[in-house]
CSV table of C-alpha atoms in Angstrom, one decimal:
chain,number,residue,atom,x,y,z
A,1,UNK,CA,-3.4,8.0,-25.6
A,2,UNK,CA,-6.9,6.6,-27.1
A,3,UNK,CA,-4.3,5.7,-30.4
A,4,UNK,CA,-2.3,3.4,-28.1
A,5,UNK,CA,-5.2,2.2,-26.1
A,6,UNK,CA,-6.8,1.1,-29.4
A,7,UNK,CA,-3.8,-0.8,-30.5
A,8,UNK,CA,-3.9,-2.8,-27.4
A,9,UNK,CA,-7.2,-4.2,-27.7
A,10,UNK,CA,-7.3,-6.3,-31.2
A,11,UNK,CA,-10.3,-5.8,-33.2
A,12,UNK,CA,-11.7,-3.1,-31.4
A,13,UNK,CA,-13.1,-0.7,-33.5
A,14,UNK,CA,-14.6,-3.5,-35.9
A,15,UNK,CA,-15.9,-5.1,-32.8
A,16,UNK,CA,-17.7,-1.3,-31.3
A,17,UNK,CA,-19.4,-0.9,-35.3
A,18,UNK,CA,-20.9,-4.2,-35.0
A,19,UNK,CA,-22.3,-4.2,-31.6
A,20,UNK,CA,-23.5,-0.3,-31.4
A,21,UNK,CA,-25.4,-1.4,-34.7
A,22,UNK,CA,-26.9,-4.1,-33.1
A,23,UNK,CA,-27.6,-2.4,-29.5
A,24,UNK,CA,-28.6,1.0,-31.5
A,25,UNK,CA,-30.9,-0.8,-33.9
A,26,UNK,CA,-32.8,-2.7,-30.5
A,27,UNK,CA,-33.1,1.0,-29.3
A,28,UNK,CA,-34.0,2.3,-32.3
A,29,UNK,CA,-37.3,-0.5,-32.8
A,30,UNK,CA,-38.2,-0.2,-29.1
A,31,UNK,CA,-38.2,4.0,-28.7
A,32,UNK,CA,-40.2,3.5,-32.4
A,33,UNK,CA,-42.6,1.3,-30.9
A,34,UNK,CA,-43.5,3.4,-27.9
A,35,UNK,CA,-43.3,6.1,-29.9
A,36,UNK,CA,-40.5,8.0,-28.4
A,37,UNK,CA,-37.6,10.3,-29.9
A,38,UNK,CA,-35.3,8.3,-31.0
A,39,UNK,CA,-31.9,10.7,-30.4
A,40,UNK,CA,-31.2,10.5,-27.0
A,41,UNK,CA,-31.7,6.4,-26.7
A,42,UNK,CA,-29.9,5.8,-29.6
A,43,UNK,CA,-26.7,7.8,-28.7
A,44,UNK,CA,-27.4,6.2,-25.4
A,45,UNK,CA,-27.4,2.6,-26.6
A,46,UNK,CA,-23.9,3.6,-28.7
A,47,UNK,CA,-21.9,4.5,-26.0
A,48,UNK,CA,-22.9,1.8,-24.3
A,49,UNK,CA,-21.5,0.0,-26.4
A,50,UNK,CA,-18.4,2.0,-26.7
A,51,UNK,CA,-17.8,1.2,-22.7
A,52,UNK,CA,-18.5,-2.7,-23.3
A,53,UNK,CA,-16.3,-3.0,-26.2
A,54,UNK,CA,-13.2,-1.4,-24.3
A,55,UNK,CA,-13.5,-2.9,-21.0
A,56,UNK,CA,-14.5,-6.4,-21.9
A,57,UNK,CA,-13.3,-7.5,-25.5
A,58,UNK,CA,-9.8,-9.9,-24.8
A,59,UNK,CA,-7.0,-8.0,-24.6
A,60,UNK,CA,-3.5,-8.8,-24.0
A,61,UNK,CA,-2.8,-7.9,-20.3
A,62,UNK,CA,-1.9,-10.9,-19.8
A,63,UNK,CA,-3.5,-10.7,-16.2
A,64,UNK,CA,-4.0,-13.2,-13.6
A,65,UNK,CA,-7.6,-14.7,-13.0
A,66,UNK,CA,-8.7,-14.1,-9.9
A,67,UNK,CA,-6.9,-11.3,-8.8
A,68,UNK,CA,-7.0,-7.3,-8.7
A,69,UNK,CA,-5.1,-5.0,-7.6
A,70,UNK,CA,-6.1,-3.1,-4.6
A,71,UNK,CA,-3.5,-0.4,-4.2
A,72,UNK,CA,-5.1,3.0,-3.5
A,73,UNK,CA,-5.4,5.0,-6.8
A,74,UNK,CA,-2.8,7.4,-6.0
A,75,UNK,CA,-2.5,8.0,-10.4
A,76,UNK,CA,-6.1,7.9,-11.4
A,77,UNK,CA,-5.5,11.9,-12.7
A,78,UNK,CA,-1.5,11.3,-14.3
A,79,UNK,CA,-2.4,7.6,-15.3
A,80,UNK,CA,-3.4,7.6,-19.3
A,81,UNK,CA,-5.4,4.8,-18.8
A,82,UNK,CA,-7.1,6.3,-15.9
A,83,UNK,CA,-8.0,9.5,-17.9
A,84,UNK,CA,-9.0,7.1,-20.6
A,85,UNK,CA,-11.5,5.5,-18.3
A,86,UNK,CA,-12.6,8.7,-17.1
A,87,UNK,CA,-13.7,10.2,-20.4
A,88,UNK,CA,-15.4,7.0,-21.2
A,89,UNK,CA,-17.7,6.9,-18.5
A,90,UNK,CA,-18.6,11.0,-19.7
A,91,UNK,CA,-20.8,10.6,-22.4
A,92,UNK,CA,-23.0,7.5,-21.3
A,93,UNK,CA,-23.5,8.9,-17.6
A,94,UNK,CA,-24.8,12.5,-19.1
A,95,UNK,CA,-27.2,11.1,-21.5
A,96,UNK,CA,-28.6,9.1,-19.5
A,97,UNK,CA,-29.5,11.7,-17.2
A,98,UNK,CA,-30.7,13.7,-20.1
A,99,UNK,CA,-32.8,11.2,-20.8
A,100,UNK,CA,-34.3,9.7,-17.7
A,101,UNK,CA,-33.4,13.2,-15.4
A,102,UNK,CA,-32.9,11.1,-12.4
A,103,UNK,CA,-29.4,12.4,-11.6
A,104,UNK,CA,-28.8,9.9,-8.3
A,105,UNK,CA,-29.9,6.7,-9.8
A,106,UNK,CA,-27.8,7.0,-12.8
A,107,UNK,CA,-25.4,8.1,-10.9
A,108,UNK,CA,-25.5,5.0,-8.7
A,109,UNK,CA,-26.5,2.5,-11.5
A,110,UNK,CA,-23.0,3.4,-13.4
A,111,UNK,CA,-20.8,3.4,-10.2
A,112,UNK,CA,-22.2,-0.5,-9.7
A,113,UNK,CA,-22.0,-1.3,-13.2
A,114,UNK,CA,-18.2,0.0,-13.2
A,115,UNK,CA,-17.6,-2.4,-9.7
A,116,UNK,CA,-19.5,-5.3,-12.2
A,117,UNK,CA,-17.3,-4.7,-15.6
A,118,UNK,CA,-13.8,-5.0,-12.7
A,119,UNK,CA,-15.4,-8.1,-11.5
A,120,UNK,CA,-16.1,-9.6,-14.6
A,121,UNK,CA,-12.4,-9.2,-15.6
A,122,UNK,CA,-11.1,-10.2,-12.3
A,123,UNK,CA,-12.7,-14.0,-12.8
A,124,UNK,CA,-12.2,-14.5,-16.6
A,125,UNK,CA,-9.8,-15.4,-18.9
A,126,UNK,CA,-10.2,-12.0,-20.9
A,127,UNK,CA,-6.2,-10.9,-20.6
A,128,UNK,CA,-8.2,-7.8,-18.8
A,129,UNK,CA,-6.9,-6.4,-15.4
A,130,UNK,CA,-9.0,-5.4,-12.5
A,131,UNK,CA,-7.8,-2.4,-10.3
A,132,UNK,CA,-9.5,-0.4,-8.0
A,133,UNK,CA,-7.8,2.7,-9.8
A,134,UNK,CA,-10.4,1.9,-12.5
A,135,UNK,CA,-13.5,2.0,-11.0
A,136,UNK,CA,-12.4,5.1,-9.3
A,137,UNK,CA,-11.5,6.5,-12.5
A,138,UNK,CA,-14.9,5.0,-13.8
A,139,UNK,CA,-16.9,6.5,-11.1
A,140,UNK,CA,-15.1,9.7,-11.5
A,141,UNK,CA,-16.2,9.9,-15.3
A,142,UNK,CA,-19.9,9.1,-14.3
A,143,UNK,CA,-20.1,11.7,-11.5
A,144,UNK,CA,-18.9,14.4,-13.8
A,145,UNK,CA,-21.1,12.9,-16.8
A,146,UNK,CA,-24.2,13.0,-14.1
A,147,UNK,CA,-23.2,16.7,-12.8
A,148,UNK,CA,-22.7,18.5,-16.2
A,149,UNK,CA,-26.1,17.1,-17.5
A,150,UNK,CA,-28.0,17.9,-14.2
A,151,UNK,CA,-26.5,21.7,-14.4
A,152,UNK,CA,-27.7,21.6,-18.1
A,153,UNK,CA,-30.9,20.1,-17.3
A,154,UNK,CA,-31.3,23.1,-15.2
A,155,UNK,CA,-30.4,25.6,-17.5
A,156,UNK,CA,-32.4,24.5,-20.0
A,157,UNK,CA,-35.3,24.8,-17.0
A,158,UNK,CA,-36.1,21.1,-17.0
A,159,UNK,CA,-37.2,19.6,-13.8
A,160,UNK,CA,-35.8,16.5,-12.2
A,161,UNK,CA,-38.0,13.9,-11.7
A,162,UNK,CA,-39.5,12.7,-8.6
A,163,UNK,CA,-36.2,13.9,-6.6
A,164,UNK,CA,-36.9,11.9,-3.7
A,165,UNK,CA,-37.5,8.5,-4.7
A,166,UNK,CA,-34.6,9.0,-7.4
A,167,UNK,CA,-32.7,9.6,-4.1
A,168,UNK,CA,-34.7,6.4,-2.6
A,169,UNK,CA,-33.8,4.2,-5.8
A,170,UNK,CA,-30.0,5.4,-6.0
A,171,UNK,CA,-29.6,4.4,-2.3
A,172,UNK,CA,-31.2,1.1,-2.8
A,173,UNK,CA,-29.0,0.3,-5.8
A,174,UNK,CA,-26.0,1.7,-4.0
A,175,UNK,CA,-26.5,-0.9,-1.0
A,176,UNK,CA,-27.4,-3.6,-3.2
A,177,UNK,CA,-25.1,-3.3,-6.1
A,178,UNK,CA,-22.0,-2.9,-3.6
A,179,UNK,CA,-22.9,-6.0,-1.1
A,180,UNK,CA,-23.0,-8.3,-4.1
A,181,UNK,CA,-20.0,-7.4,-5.6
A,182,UNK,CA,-17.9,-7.4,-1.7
A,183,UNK,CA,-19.8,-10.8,-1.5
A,184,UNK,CA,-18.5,-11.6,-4.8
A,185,UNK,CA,-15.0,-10.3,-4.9
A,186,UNK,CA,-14.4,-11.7,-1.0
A,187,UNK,CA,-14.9,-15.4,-2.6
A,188,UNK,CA,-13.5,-15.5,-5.9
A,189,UNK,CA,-10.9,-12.5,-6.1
A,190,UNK,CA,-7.5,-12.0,-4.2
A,191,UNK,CA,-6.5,-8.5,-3.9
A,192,UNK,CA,-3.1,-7.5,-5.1
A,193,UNK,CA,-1.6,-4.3,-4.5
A,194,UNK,CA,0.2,-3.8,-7.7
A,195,UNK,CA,0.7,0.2,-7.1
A,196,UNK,CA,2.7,-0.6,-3.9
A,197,UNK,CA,4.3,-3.5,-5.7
A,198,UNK,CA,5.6,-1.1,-8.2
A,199,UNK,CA,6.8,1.7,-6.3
A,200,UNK,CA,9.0,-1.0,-4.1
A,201,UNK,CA,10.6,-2.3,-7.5
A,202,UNK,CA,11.2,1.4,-8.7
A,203,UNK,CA,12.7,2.3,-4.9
A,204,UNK,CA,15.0,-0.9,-5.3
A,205,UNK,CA,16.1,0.1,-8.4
A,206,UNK,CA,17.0,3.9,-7.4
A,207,UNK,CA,18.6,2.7,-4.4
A,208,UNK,CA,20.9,-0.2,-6.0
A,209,UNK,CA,21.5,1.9,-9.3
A,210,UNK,CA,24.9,1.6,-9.9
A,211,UNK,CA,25.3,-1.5,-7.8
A,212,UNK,CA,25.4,-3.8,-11.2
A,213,UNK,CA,28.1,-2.2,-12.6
A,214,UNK,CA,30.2,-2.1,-9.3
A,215,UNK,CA,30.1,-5.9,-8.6
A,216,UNK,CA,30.5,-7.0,-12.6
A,217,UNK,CA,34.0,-5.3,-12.2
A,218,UNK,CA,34.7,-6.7,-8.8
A,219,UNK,CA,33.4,-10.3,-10.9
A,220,UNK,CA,36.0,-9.1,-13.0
A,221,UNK,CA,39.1,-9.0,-10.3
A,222,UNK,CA,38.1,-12.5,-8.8
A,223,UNK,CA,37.4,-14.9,-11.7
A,224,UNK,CA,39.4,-12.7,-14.2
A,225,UNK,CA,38.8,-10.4,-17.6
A,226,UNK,CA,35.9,-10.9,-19.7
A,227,UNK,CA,34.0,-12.6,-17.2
A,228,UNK,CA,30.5,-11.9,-18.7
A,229,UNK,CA,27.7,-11.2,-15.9
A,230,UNK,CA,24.0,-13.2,-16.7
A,231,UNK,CA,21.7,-11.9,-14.0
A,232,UNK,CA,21.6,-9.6,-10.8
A,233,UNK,CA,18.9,-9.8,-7.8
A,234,UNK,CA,18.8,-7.6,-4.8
A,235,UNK,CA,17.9,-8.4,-1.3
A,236,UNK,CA,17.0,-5.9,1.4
A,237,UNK,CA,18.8,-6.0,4.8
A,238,UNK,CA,18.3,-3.1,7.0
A,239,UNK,CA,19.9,0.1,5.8
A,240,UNK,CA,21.8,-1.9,3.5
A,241,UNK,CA,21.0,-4.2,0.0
A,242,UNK,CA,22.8,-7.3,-0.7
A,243,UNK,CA,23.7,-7.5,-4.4
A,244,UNK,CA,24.1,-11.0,-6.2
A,245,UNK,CA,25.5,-11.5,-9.2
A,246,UNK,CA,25.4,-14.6,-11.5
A,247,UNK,CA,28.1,-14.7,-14.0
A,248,UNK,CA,29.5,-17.2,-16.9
A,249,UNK,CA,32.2,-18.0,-14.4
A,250,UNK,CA,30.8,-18.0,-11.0
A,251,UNK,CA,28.5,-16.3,-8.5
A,252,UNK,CA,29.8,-13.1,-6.3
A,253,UNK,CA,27.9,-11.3,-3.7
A,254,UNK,CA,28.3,-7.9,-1.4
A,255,UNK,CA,26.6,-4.8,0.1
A,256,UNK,CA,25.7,-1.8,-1.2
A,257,UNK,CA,26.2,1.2,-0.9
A,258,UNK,CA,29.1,-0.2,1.3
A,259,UNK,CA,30.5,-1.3,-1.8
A,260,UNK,CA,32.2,-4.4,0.3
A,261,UNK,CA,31.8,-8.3,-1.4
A,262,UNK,CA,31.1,-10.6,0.8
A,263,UNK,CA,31.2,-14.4,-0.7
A,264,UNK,CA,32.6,-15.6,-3.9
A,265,UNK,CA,32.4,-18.9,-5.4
A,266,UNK,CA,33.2,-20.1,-8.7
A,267,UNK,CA,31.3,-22.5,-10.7
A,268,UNK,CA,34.7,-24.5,-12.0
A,269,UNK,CA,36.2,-25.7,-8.8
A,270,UNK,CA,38.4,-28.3,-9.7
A,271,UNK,CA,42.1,-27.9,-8.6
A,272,UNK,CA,44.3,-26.8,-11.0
A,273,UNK,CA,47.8,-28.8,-11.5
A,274,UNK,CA,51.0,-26.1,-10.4
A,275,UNK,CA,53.5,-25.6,-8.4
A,276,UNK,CA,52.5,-22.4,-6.5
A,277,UNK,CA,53.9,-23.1,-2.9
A,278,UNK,CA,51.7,-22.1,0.3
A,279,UNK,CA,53.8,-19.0,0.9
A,280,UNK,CA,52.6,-17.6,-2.8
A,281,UNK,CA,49.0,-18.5,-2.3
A,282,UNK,CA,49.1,-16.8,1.0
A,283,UNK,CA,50.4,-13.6,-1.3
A,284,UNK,CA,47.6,-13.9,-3.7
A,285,UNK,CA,45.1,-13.6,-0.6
A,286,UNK,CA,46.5,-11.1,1.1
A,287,UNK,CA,46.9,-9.4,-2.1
A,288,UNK,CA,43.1,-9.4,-2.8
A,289,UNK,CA,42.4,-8.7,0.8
A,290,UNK,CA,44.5,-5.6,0.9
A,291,UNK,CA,42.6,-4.0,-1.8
A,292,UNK,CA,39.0,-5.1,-0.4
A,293,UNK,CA,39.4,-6.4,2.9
A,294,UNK,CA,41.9,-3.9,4.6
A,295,UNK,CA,39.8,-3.5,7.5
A,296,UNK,CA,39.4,-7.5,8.4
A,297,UNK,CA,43.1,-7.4,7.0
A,298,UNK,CA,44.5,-5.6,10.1
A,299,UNK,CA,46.0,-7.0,12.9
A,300,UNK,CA,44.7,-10.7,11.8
A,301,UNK,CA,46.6,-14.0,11.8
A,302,UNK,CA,47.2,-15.9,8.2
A,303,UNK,CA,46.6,-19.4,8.7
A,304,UNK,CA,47.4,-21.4,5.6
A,305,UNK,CA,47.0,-25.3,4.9
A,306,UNK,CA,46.8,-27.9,1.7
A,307,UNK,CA,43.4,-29.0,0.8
A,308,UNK,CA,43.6,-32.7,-0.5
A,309,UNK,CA,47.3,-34.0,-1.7
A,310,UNK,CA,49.6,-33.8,-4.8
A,311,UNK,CA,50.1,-31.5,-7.4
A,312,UNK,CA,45.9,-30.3,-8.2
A,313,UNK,CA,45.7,-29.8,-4.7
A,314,UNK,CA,44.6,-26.3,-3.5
A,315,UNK,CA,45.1,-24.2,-0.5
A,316,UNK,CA,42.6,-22.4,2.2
A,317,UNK,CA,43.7,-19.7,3.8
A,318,UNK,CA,42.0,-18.0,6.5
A,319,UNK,CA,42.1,-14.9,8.4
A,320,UNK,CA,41.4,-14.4,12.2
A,321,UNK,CA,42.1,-11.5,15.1
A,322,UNK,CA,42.1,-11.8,18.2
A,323,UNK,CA,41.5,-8.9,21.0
A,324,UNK,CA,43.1,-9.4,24.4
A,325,UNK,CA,43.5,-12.9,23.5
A,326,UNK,CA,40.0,-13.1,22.6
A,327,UNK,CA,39.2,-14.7,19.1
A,328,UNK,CA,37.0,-12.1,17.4
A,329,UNK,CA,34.1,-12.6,14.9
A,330,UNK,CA,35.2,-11.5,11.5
A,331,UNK,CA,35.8,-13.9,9.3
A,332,UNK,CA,37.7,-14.0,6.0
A,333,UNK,CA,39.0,-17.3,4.1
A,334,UNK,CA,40.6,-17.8,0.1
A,335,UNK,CA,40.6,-20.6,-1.6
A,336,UNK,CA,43.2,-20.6,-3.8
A,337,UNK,CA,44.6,-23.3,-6.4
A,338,UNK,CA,48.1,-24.3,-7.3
A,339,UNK,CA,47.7,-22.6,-10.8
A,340,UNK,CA,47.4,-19.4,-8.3
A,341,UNK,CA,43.2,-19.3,-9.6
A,342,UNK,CA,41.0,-17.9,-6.8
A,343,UNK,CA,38.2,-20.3,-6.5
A,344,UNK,CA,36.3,-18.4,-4.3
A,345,UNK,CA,36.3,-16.4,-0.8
A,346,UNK,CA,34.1,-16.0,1.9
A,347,UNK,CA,34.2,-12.6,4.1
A,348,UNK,CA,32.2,-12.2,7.6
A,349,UNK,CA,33.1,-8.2,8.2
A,350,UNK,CA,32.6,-7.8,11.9
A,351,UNK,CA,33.8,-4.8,13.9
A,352,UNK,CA,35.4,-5.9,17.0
A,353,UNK,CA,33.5,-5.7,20.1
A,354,UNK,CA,34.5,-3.6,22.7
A,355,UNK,CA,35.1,-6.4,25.8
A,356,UNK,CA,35.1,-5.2,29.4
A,357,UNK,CA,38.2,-6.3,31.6
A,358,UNK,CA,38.2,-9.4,32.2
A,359,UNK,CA,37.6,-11.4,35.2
A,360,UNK,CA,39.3,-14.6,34.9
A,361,UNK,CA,43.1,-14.4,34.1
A,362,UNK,CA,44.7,-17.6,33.4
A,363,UNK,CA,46.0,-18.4,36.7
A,364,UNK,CA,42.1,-18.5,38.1
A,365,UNK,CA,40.9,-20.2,35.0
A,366,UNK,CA,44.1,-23.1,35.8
A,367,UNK,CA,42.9,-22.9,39.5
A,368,UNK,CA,38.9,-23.7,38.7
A,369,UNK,CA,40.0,-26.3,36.2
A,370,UNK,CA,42.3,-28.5,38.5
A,371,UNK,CA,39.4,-28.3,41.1
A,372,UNK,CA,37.0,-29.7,38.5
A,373,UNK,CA,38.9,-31.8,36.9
A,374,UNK,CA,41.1,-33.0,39.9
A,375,UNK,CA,43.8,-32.3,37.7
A,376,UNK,CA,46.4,-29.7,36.7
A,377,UNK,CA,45.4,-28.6,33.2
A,378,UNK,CA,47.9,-28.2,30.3
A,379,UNK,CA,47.0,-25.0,28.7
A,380,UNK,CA,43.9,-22.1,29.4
A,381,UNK,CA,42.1,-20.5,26.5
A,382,UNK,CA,40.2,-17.1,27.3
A,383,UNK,CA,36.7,-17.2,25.2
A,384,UNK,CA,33.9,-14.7,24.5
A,385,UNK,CA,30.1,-15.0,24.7
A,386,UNK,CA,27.5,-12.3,23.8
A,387,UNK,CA,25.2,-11.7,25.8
A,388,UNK,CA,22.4,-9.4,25.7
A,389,UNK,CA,23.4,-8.2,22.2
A,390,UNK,CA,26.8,-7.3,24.0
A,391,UNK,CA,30.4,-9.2,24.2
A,392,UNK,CA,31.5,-10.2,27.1
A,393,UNK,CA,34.0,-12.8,28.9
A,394,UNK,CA,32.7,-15.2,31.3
A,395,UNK,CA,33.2,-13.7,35.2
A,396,UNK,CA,34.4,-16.5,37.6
């Protein structure tokens, strides 16, 4: 874990020598010069260091400025990176208690300075990504850094200082500290939650698993072998996900799990020159549509007819049913070539409504229309409307 997280920051142990020499050093003069023990600062000064090297040298995150990620930190304890951040917040937190022995203020002082370091890396162009996860993580490391050296500040039967106005001070810093940095995150940062983000990808990709495969054969069937897919997207609908597949040869499209297509188109639609009659494209539809559309299949009336004229022309034909004389709403069309190529299809797979009796009959529906129209009509068509969410035939 630390092995990987130093490969992924360039120059990063070169870049922690040179400035925990230079912060170390500073220490070193100044603790000298008030004549104070120099162990405790020092060591202080270098892990301070340590956390400034790995959370604000560039790295390659290649995040966006201005944003973080807000998602709740549901992996700060399986993340790597979270451990990471919470042993790196150990050592600086503890020493500094050993070395000031006001347990709240640190405490407080590193829990604002882990909001500042997500800030900083939210508005600049460091390739550093903020998240809330880390300055959890952070403050988790700086509790537990604050708690072990306060339990061995006790053992060791040295006193806390001033207990109350350390309490006074961490409460001020606490208010402070966290004000500025909602203040500053409200104006310049736009929250992201990435964690949710993620977990929706990973559900969409359990849930279609399998779905790829299924409609690069079916790509397959309708623009013929080695049809080569280039790119698949998935779109949510209900219970259901609509798969789309680009391929070298067209675009295809259908439900999963349902495992039914619904539009195909391909992306060479000129007509092929032949001499397959209307009849024979009608048997290359119904073909296809028995082995993928049996259910729209059923009970439907083929409808054939030439799209433009002479021999590159190409035929549509279409599929409808009608209930009680009722036209119903599936929908299924071919568009098929002379050459017998399927261009493309388009399937609406609606299951009939269930219509109540009817309350016009043709005789009525002749009757109303002559008084109307002052006329006797030549022919009566029975229609559908839905209303409510429900089918129904107009009453009289």
């Amino acid at each position: 874990m630390i092995k990987a997280s130093i490969g992924a920051i360039p120059g990063l142990i070169s870049s922690f020598l040179v400035l925990a020499g230079v912060l170390a050093g500073i220490t070193a003069l100044i603790s000298r010069a008030r004549n104070r023990p120099l162990l405790l600062p020092v060591l202080l000064a270098t892990c301070t260091a340590g956390v400034l090297a790995v959370t604000l040298l560039p790295g390659g995150a290649g995040a966006t400025v201005g944003q973080c990620d807000t998602g709740l930190p549901v992996h700060v304890f399986t993340s790597s990176s979270s451990l990471l951040n919470i042993g790196l917040f150990v050592p600086a937190a503890a020493l500094s208690t050993l070395l000031f022995r006001r347990p709240a203020t640190v405490a407080a002082v590193f829990m604002v300075f882990s909001g500042l370091i997500e800030f900083i890396q939210s508005v600049t162009s460091l390739g550093r990504s903020c998240t809330v996860t880390d300055v959890v993580a952070n403050s988790i490391g700086a509790l537990a850094g604050v708690g072990g050296a306060a339990v061995w500040l006790g053992i060791r039967g040295r006193t806390l200082r001033r207990p109350l106005r350390d309490f006074g001070w961490a409460a001020g810093i606490a208010l402070a500290g966290s004000a500025a940095l909602a203040c500053g995150f409200n104006s310049q940062v736009a929250g992201v939650n990435v964690v949710a983000i993620d977990d929706s990808r990973r559900a969409m990709v359990d849930a279609t698993d399998g779905s790829d495969t299924w409609l690069s054969a079916e790509a397959e069937a309708v623009f013929g072998t080695g049809t080569h897919p280039t790119g698949t997207s998935a779109e949510k609908d209900g219970s259901r996900w609509k798969i789309i597949a680009s391929t070298d040869r067209g675009t295809i499209s259908g439900w999963w799990p349902d495992r039914t297509l619904e539009k195909a188109w391909a992306s060479d639609r000129h007509h092929d020159t032949g001499k397959l009659s209307a009849a024979q494209a009608g048997a290359v539809a119904r073909a296809f549509a028995r082995t993928h559309f049996p259910e729209s299949l059923a009970g439907s009336d083929e409808a054939i007819r030439t799209l433009d004229d002479g021999p590159d022309a190409a035929y549509l034909v279409t599929y409808r049913r009608r209930r009680q004389g009722v036209l119903m709403p599936m929908r299924l069309d071919f568009t098929i070539t002379r050459s017998g190529r399927m261009i493309g299809f388009t399937s609406e797979a609606v299951k009939d409504p269930v219509l109540p009796r009817a309350t016009v009959t043709e005789t009525t529906a002749r009757r109303q229309a002559a008084k109307t129209a002052g006329a006797e009509p030549t022919s009566a068509q029975l229609l559908a409307r839905q209303v409510g969410g429900q089918w129904r035939p107009p009453s009289g």
